[in-house]
């Protein structure tokens, strides 16, 4: 059973939304809970399919991971298995984050390659290279990856060749329970890295510098547990801001960190939106007139313009009065949504890492397909500005990162529905 999102465009948005906890924080925190010998409670966790995949991995290796209202409670266990389950691993990139904790606990981990959005090649060489430097051996048996470290992992002084978010998280998790001290240089600086470090510290780890390029970790053999509230989702916040830019109207974003997605707010402001900060956790975004193009935007690692928000900004700029282009420097295939944009009447051209956007007079409803999470969300934003009805097939990609996208937009006055489609 596939899902579809149906949106009837042409209504300006109005209202206020609370931003949920960040998917990209919750997933590493669930992986980190493998290291904990006491219960872990994560609060305000959205019901995302990727979160369910993580709890399925935890259950498969022996943990109890259950929902209690909006919390997730993970209870410690003697690990039953060092084999990660193929289903959830092969459908989610973040499953790679379970490698280091299971290896640290069991001295062994076996898995297939992680799946996830097809944004271009997504190797895990930095994860593996760092773990090898910490004492792990890596073997491939057909399509199974086996890591072993029977005598445990040890601390290292290691420079990442690229500030990969996932590899920084892998090495932070490995170092937290390794023998001795670790220094990670060239680390990713994304806010979700700092959140993971704060969680590990709450469980007893000793970490300084997370959120900057050099992280120092003093290894502990055992971590306790914690009650932890993950940070707000800066990409969901960017989605709501870009939705307003696309549809017109205004929205107040509550419980967000405006500075964590300030490059998105700055781009929208440059295009002609009004952005009003209301304290540390609230921002109001409004669009009354037509937007103008903003030239070329480059995505980059934090604090640059987030790659995940590139298709969202593109959707907002489709009907701007002049040209824009977005170059994604992180992934090769960020703009698979361009075919859907074009089907709605947009004047777009995707070539390599770049999406060129020329002014479209108007957009119209169409039958389109979500190819990946953020590209699918971007089609929904374009649909808000289109005349008539748009049906976005394969909306399950969108549900990986948005609990209920139809309701999120409906709460702001959009006409939306989610429907189940029978696949013949
Ligand atoms: C995380 C986010 C994702 C976001 C991305 C970049 C999570 C769960 N997902 O993904 O939403 O789009 O950061 O901000 O947090 N690379 C290598 N070798 C490696 C690892 C990465 O070459 O070992 C390359 C990747 O192919 C990619 C680039 O580095 O081109 C960025 O990847 P990375 O920062 O690792 O992203 P993820 O952690 O997968």
Short mmCIF file of C-alpha atoms in Angstrom, two decimals, residues 6-417:
data_model
loop_
_atom_site.label_atom_id
_atom_site.label_comp_id
_atom_site.label_asym_id
_atom_site.label_seq_id
_atom_site.Cartn_x
_atom_site.Cartn_y
_atom_site.Cartn_z
CA UNK A 6 -3.19 15.52 -2.20
CA UNK A 7 -2.94 19.31 -2.11
CA UNK A 8 -5.29 21.89 -3.58
CA UNK A 9 -3.23 25.03 -4.06
CA UNK A 10 -3.98 28.71 -4.18
CA UNK A 11 -4.65 29.49 -0.52
CA UNK A 12 -2.31 31.75 1.43
CA UNK A 13 -1.18 30.20 4.75
CA UNK A 14 -1.98 31.59 8.15
CA UNK A 15 -1.38 30.34 11.67
CA UNK A 16 1.18 29.06 14.09
CA UNK A 17 2.98 25.72 14.44
CA UNK A 18 5.20 24.11 17.06
CA UNK A 19 8.33 22.61 15.56
CA UNK A 20 8.87 18.95 16.56
CA UNK A 21 12.13 17.38 17.75
CA UNK A 22 14.71 16.89 15.03
CA UNK A 23 14.74 13.59 13.14
CA UNK A 24 18.48 13.97 12.60
CA UNK A 25 18.99 14.24 16.34
CA UNK A 26 16.54 11.53 17.43
CA UNK A 27 18.04 8.86 15.11
CA UNK A 28 21.63 9.14 16.45
CA UNK A 29 20.26 9.34 20.01
CA UNK A 30 18.42 6.05 19.52
CA UNK A 31 21.66 4.51 18.21
CA UNK A 32 23.54 5.98 21.19
CA UNK A 33 21.14 4.34 23.62
CA UNK A 34 22.81 0.99 22.68
CA UNK A 35 25.77 2.20 24.77
CA UNK A 36 23.63 2.89 27.85
CA UNK A 37 23.30 0.62 30.85
CA UNK A 38 20.35 2.59 32.30
CA UNK A 39 16.99 3.53 30.72
CA UNK A 40 16.92 6.31 28.13
CA UNK A 41 13.83 8.47 27.70
CA UNK A 42 13.65 10.78 24.67
CA UNK A 43 10.85 13.32 24.87
CA UNK A 44 8.61 14.80 22.15
CA UNK A 45 9.75 12.29 19.53
CA UNK A 46 7.76 12.62 16.29
CA UNK A 47 6.14 9.50 14.83
CA UNK A 48 8.37 9.16 11.79
CA UNK A 49 8.94 6.02 9.78
CA UNK A 50 12.72 6.40 10.27
CA UNK A 51 12.19 6.53 14.05
CA UNK A 52 10.20 3.29 13.81
CA UNK A 53 13.03 1.73 11.79
CA UNK A 54 15.48 2.64 14.57
CA UNK A 55 13.25 1.15 17.27
CA UNK A 56 12.92 -1.98 15.10
CA UNK A 57 16.74 -2.26 15.00
CA UNK A 58 16.89 -1.83 18.80
CA UNK A 59 14.24 -4.53 19.31
CA UNK A 60 16.01 -6.90 16.89
CA UNK A 61 19.28 -6.75 18.84
CA UNK A 62 17.59 -7.25 22.21
CA UNK A 63 16.43 -3.87 23.58
CA UNK A 64 12.96 -2.86 24.60
CA UNK A 65 12.12 0.38 22.77
CA UNK A 66 8.54 1.57 23.18
CA UNK A 67 6.42 4.66 22.88
CA UNK A 68 4.92 6.27 25.97
CA UNK A 69 2.81 9.14 24.57
CA UNK A 70 5.22 11.42 22.76
CA UNK A 71 8.26 9.89 24.54
CA UNK A 72 10.32 6.89 23.52
CA UNK A 73 11.67 4.75 26.34
CA UNK A 74 14.64 2.49 25.61
CA UNK A 75 15.42 -0.05 28.30
CA UNK A 76 18.88 -1.57 28.50
CA UNK A 77 19.49 -5.22 27.84
CA UNK A 78 22.16 -7.78 27.34
CA UNK A 79 22.50 -7.58 23.56
CA UNK A 80 20.98 -10.63 21.93
CA UNK A 81 22.47 -10.22 18.48
CA UNK A 82 25.28 -8.41 16.69
CA UNK A 83 23.45 -8.85 13.36
CA UNK A 84 21.54 -5.74 12.33
CA UNK A 85 18.19 -6.55 10.67
CA UNK A 86 18.25 -6.13 6.89
CA UNK A 87 14.77 -4.55 6.48
CA UNK A 88 15.24 -1.34 8.46
CA UNK A 89 18.99 -1.09 7.71
CA UNK A 90 18.55 -1.31 3.94
CA UNK A 91 15.89 1.38 3.91
CA UNK A 92 17.58 4.04 6.07
CA UNK A 93 20.99 5.71 5.86
CA UNK A 94 21.06 6.51 9.58
CA UNK A 95 21.17 2.77 10.35
CA UNK A 96 24.94 3.11 9.85
CA UNK A 97 24.99 4.84 13.25
CA UNK A 98 24.28 1.50 14.97
CA UNK A 99 27.59 0.03 13.78
CA UNK A 100 29.87 1.70 16.32
CA UNK A 101 27.68 1.19 19.43
CA UNK A 102 27.01 -2.50 18.68
CA UNK A 103 30.69 -3.04 17.86
CA UNK A 104 31.68 -1.33 21.12
CA UNK A 105 29.23 -3.46 23.15
CA UNK A 106 29.62 -6.82 21.38
CA UNK A 107 33.09 -6.70 19.85
CA UNK A 108 31.39 -7.50 16.54
CA UNK A 109 28.68 -6.18 14.25
CA UNK A 110 27.31 -7.54 11.00
CA UNK A 111 25.07 -5.65 8.58
CA UNK A 112 24.09 -5.02 4.97
CA UNK A 113 24.81 -1.61 3.44
CA UNK A 114 22.55 1.17 4.76
CA UNK A 115 19.92 2.46 2.31
CA UNK A 116 17.98 5.74 2.40
CA UNK A 117 17.30 8.62 0.02
CA UNK A 118 19.00 8.21 -3.36
CA UNK A 119 20.86 11.52 -3.40
CA UNK A 120 23.90 10.12 -5.26
CA UNK A 121 26.70 7.86 -3.99
CA UNK A 122 26.69 7.69 -0.19
CA UNK A 123 29.81 5.77 0.81
CA UNK A 124 30.64 4.99 4.45
CA UNK A 125 34.42 4.96 4.01
CA UNK A 126 35.07 7.67 6.63
CA UNK A 127 32.99 5.79 9.23
CA UNK A 128 34.94 2.59 8.49
CA UNK A 129 38.38 4.22 8.26
CA UNK A 130 37.93 5.88 11.66
CA UNK A 131 36.77 2.62 13.25
CA UNK A 132 39.74 0.76 11.73
CA UNK A 133 42.07 3.35 13.27
CA UNK A 134 40.35 2.63 16.61
CA UNK A 135 41.21 -1.06 16.32
CA UNK A 136 38.35 -2.60 14.30
CA UNK A 137 38.82 -4.99 11.39
CA UNK A 138 36.51 -4.75 8.38
CA UNK A 139 35.47 -7.72 6.22
CA UNK A 140 32.96 -8.08 3.40
CA UNK A 141 31.21 -11.43 2.92
CA UNK A 142 29.16 -11.06 -0.28
CA UNK A 143 26.98 -8.02 0.54
CA UNK A 144 27.40 -8.37 4.32
CA UNK A 145 29.74 -6.04 6.17
CA UNK A 146 31.40 -7.46 9.30
CA UNK A 147 33.32 -5.34 11.80
CA UNK A 148 35.21 -6.95 14.64
CA UNK A 149 37.08 -5.58 17.65
CA UNK A 150 37.22 -8.44 20.16
CA UNK A 151 39.63 -6.53 22.41
CA UNK A 152 37.54 -3.33 22.25
CA UNK A 153 38.19 0.03 20.59
CA UNK A 154 40.91 2.48 21.61
CA UNK A 155 41.17 6.27 21.46
CA UNK A 156 42.82 8.02 18.48
CA UNK A 157 43.82 11.40 17.14
CA UNK A 158 41.95 11.40 13.82
CA UNK A 159 41.26 13.90 11.05
CA UNK A 160 38.12 13.35 8.96
CA UNK A 161 38.81 13.90 5.23
CA UNK A 162 35.38 15.58 4.98
CA UNK A 163 33.20 16.86 7.85
CA UNK A 164 30.60 14.11 7.38
CA UNK A 165 27.74 14.39 9.86
CA UNK A 166 27.24 10.63 10.12
CA UNK A 167 30.95 9.78 10.35
CA UNK A 168 31.46 12.38 13.09
CA UNK A 169 28.55 10.78 14.98
CA UNK A 170 29.94 7.26 14.45
CA UNK A 171 33.36 8.24 15.79
CA UNK A 172 31.89 10.23 18.68
CA UNK A 173 29.84 7.16 19.69
CA UNK A 174 32.85 4.84 19.32
CA UNK A 175 35.14 7.18 21.27
CA UNK A 176 32.67 7.63 24.14
CA UNK A 177 33.19 3.99 25.16
CA UNK A 178 36.75 3.42 23.84
CA UNK A 179 39.89 2.97 25.97
CA UNK A 180 41.68 6.31 26.38
CA UNK A 181 41.28 9.72 24.79
CA UNK A 182 40.16 10.62 21.26
CA UNK A 183 40.58 13.85 19.34
CA UNK A 184 38.42 14.23 16.22
CA UNK A 185 39.63 16.97 13.84
CA UNK A 186 37.72 18.27 10.85
CA UNK A 187 34.50 17.18 12.57
CA UNK A 188 31.04 18.19 11.34
CA UNK A 189 29.69 21.19 13.26
CA UNK A 190 25.92 20.61 12.75
CA UNK A 191 23.73 21.34 15.82
CA UNK A 192 22.69 17.67 15.88
CA UNK A 193 26.33 16.72 16.70
CA UNK A 194 26.24 19.02 19.71
CA UNK A 195 22.91 17.48 20.73
CA UNK A 196 24.38 13.97 20.55
CA UNK A 197 27.35 15.07 22.66
CA UNK A 198 25.01 16.69 25.21
CA UNK A 199 23.06 13.44 25.44
CA UNK A 200 26.24 11.35 25.87
CA UNK A 201 27.43 13.80 28.55
CA UNK A 202 24.09 13.47 30.33
CA UNK A 203 24.78 9.70 30.34
CA UNK A 204 28.24 10.25 31.89
CA UNK A 205 30.53 10.70 28.87
CA UNK A 206 33.33 13.25 28.90
CA UNK A 207 33.29 15.39 25.73
CA UNK A 208 34.41 18.92 24.88
CA UNK A 209 34.28 20.91 21.65
CA UNK A 210 31.23 19.25 20.00
CA UNK A 211 29.59 21.71 17.61
CA UNK A 212 33.07 22.87 16.54
CA UNK A 213 35.66 21.24 14.25
CA UNK A 214 37.78 19.68 17.04
CA UNK A 215 36.08 17.34 19.48
CA UNK A 216 37.91 15.81 22.48
CA UNK A 217 36.48 12.69 24.09
CA UNK A 218 37.73 10.87 27.13
CA UNK A 219 36.53 7.26 26.81
CA UNK A 220 34.40 5.59 29.50
CA UNK A 221 33.75 1.85 29.57
CA UNK A 222 30.14 2.34 30.60
CA UNK A 223 27.47 4.99 30.19
CA UNK A 224 24.34 5.38 32.34
CA UNK A 225 21.02 6.64 30.98
CA UNK A 226 19.19 9.97 30.69
CA UNK A 227 15.92 11.76 30.12
CA UNK A 228 16.63 13.99 27.14
CA UNK A 229 14.70 16.45 25.00
CA UNK A 230 16.18 16.53 21.47
CA UNK A 231 16.57 19.91 19.78
CA UNK A 232 13.87 21.27 17.43
CA UNK A 233 13.99 20.21 13.78
CA UNK A 234 15.64 23.01 11.78
CA UNK A 235 14.65 21.36 8.47
CA UNK A 236 10.96 21.13 9.43
CA UNK A 237 11.24 24.79 10.48
CA UNK A 238 12.81 25.60 7.08
CA UNK A 239 9.97 23.67 5.42
CA UNK A 240 7.30 25.79 7.11
CA UNK A 241 9.17 29.01 6.30
CA UNK A 242 9.51 27.98 2.63
CA UNK A 243 5.85 26.90 2.56
CA UNK A 244 4.85 30.45 3.49
CA UNK A 245 7.21 31.82 0.84
CA UNK A 246 5.61 29.53 -1.74
CA UNK A 247 1.92 29.94 -0.82
CA UNK A 248 1.99 33.50 0.55
CA UNK A 249 0.46 34.52 3.88
CA UNK A 250 2.18 34.26 7.23
CA UNK A 251 3.10 31.70 9.88
CA UNK A 252 4.60 31.78 13.35
CA UNK A 253 7.09 29.03 14.12
CA UNK A 254 7.15 28.20 17.83
CA UNK A 255 9.79 26.15 19.69
CA UNK A 256 12.36 26.57 16.94
CA UNK A 257 15.94 27.83 16.95
CA UNK A 258 15.94 30.57 14.27
CA UNK A 259 19.75 30.75 14.29
CA UNK A 260 20.03 27.06 13.42
CA UNK A 261 18.38 27.71 10.03
CA UNK A 262 19.35 31.37 9.58
CA UNK A 263 20.77 30.84 6.04
CA UNK A 264 17.28 29.75 4.94
CA UNK A 265 15.63 32.74 6.63
CA UNK A 266 18.25 35.05 5.07
CA UNK A 267 17.59 33.66 1.57
CA UNK A 268 13.83 34.09 2.01
CA UNK A 269 14.34 37.64 3.26
CA UNK A 270 16.53 38.40 0.24
CA UNK A 271 13.73 37.08 -1.98
CA UNK A 272 11.27 39.50 -0.36
CA UNK A 273 9.75 37.66 2.63
CA UNK A 274 9.38 39.38 5.96
CA UNK A 275 11.15 37.60 8.81
CA UNK A 276 10.56 38.73 12.38
CA UNK A 277 12.46 37.12 15.27
CA UNK A 278 10.33 36.96 18.41
CA UNK A 279 12.74 35.92 21.13
CA UNK A 280 15.11 32.98 21.10
CA UNK A 281 12.57 30.32 20.10
CA UNK A 282 10.05 31.97 17.82
CA UNK A 283 10.06 33.50 14.36
CA UNK A 284 7.30 34.84 12.13
CA UNK A 285 7.64 34.54 8.33
CA UNK A 286 5.34 36.40 5.94
CA UNK A 287 4.99 36.99 2.21
CA UNK A 288 2.58 39.50 0.77
CA UNK A 289 3.88 40.44 -2.70
CA UNK A 290 5.66 38.47 -5.43
CA UNK A 291 9.16 37.21 -4.59
CA UNK A 292 12.24 38.12 -6.62
CA UNK A 293 15.03 35.76 -7.67
CA UNK A 294 18.16 35.68 -5.53
CA UNK A 295 20.96 34.69 -7.93
CA UNK A 296 22.98 31.60 -7.01
CA UNK A 297 22.74 29.93 -3.61
CA UNK A 298 25.37 27.37 -2.61
CA UNK A 299 24.65 24.71 -0.03
CA UNK A 300 27.42 23.69 2.33
CA UNK A 301 28.22 22.09 5.65
CA UNK A 302 27.00 23.89 8.78
CA UNK A 303 26.78 26.84 9.24
CA UNK A 304 26.28 27.05 5.47
CA UNK A 305 22.95 26.73 3.68
CA UNK A 306 21.68 23.21 4.56
CA UNK A 307 21.57 20.76 1.65
CA UNK A 308 18.29 19.35 3.00
CA UNK A 309 16.64 22.75 2.54
CA UNK A 310 17.84 23.23 -1.07
CA UNK A 311 14.74 21.71 -2.76
CA UNK A 312 12.48 23.53 -0.27
CA UNK A 313 13.97 26.91 -1.17
CA UNK A 314 13.75 25.98 -4.85
CA UNK A 315 10.01 25.35 -4.48
CA UNK A 316 9.56 28.79 -2.94
CA UNK A 317 11.41 30.49 -5.82
CA UNK A 318 9.60 28.85 -8.78
CA UNK A 319 7.27 31.83 -9.35
CA UNK A 320 9.71 34.58 -8.33
CA UNK A 321 9.94 37.50 -10.74
CA UNK A 322 13.56 36.81 -11.69
CA UNK A 323 16.03 33.93 -11.91
CA UNK A 324 17.70 31.93 -9.17
CA UNK A 325 19.91 28.88 -9.11
CA UNK A 326 20.94 26.52 -6.34
CA UNK A 327 24.17 24.55 -6.35
CA UNK A 328 24.26 21.64 -3.91
CA UNK A 329 27.89 21.01 -3.02
CA UNK A 330 27.14 18.02 -0.75
CA UNK A 331 25.09 15.53 -2.81
CA UNK A 332 25.07 14.72 -6.52
CA UNK A 333 21.36 14.15 -7.00
CA UNK A 334 19.61 16.63 -4.72
CA UNK A 335 17.12 17.87 -7.30
CA UNK A 336 15.22 14.77 -8.38
CA UNK A 337 12.11 16.85 -7.65
CA UNK A 338 12.80 18.99 -10.75
CA UNK A 339 10.69 16.67 -12.96
CA UNK A 340 7.74 17.18 -10.61
CA UNK A 341 8.31 20.95 -10.57
CA UNK A 342 8.33 20.93 -14.39
CA UNK A 343 5.10 18.88 -14.50
CA UNK A 344 3.49 21.70 -12.51
CA UNK A 345 4.63 24.26 -15.08
CA UNK A 346 7.87 25.41 -13.46
CA UNK A 347 10.76 26.58 -15.65
CA UNK A 348 13.54 24.52 -14.11
CA UNK A 349 16.57 22.67 -15.35
CA UNK A 350 18.66 20.33 -13.23
CA UNK A 351 22.20 19.71 -14.47
CA UNK A 352 24.64 17.95 -12.18
CA UNK A 353 24.72 19.64 -8.80
CA UNK A 354 22.84 22.73 -10.03
CA UNK A 355 19.16 23.59 -10.36
CA UNK A 356 18.42 26.59 -12.58
CA UNK A 357 15.09 28.31 -11.89
CA UNK A 358 13.59 30.76 -14.40
CA UNK A 359 10.41 32.66 -13.54
CA UNK A 360 7.20 30.70 -14.17
CA UNK A 361 4.03 32.76 -14.66
CA UNK A 362 1.94 30.27 -12.74
CA UNK A 363 1.98 26.65 -11.56
CA UNK A 364 -0.84 24.16 -12.09
CA UNK A 365 -1.79 20.97 -10.29
CA UNK A 366 -0.30 17.71 -11.59
CA UNK A 367 0.28 14.06 -10.74
CA UNK A 368 3.84 13.86 -9.47
CA UNK A 369 6.01 11.45 -7.49
CA UNK A 370 8.11 11.97 -4.37
CA UNK A 371 11.55 10.59 -5.22
CA UNK A 372 13.09 11.30 -1.83
CA UNK A 373 12.23 12.89 1.51
CA UNK A 374 13.06 16.58 0.99
CA UNK A 375 12.33 16.49 -2.74
CA UNK A 376 8.87 15.12 -1.90
CA UNK A 377 8.31 17.87 0.66
CA UNK A 378 9.42 20.43 -1.94
CA UNK A 379 6.74 19.16 -4.35
CA UNK A 380 4.16 19.70 -1.59
CA UNK A 381 5.36 23.31 -1.18
CA UNK A 382 5.16 23.91 -4.94
CA UNK A 383 1.64 22.41 -4.92
CA UNK A 384 0.57 25.05 -2.37
CA UNK A 385 1.24 27.70 -5.01
CA UNK A 386 -0.30 25.76 -7.92
CA UNK A 387 -3.81 26.26 -9.30
CA UNK A 388 -5.91 23.14 -8.79
CA UNK A 389 -5.11 19.76 -7.29
CA UNK A 390 -1.72 18.08 -7.10
CA UNK A 391 -1.35 14.45 -6.14
CA UNK A 392 2.07 13.41 -4.87
CA UNK A 393 2.52 9.65 -5.15
CA UNK A 394 5.01 7.65 -3.06
CA UNK A 395 4.47 10.06 -0.19
CA UNK A 396 5.96 7.50 2.19
CA UNK A 397 9.33 9.13 1.41
CA UNK A 398 7.95 12.32 2.99
CA UNK A 399 6.77 10.43 6.10
CA UNK A 400 10.40 9.58 6.87
CA UNK A 401 10.90 13.14 8.06
CA UNK A 402 7.43 14.64 8.68
CA UNK A 403 5.00 13.01 11.13
CA UNK A 404 1.85 14.11 9.31
CA UNK A 405 2.64 16.52 6.47
CA UNK A 406 -1.02 16.85 5.44
CA UNK A 407 -1.96 17.99 8.95
CA UNK A 408 1.07 20.26 9.31
CA UNK A 409 -0.02 22.20 6.20
CA UNK A 410 -3.75 21.95 7.04
CA UNK A 411 -3.06 23.54 10.44
CA UNK A 412 -1.80 26.54 8.47
CA UNK A 413 -4.96 26.71 6.34
CA UNK A 414 -3.90 24.64 3.33
CA UNK A 415 -6.31 22.19 1.70
CA UNK A 416 -4.56 18.83 2.00
CA UNK A 417 -5.28 15.15 2.50
#
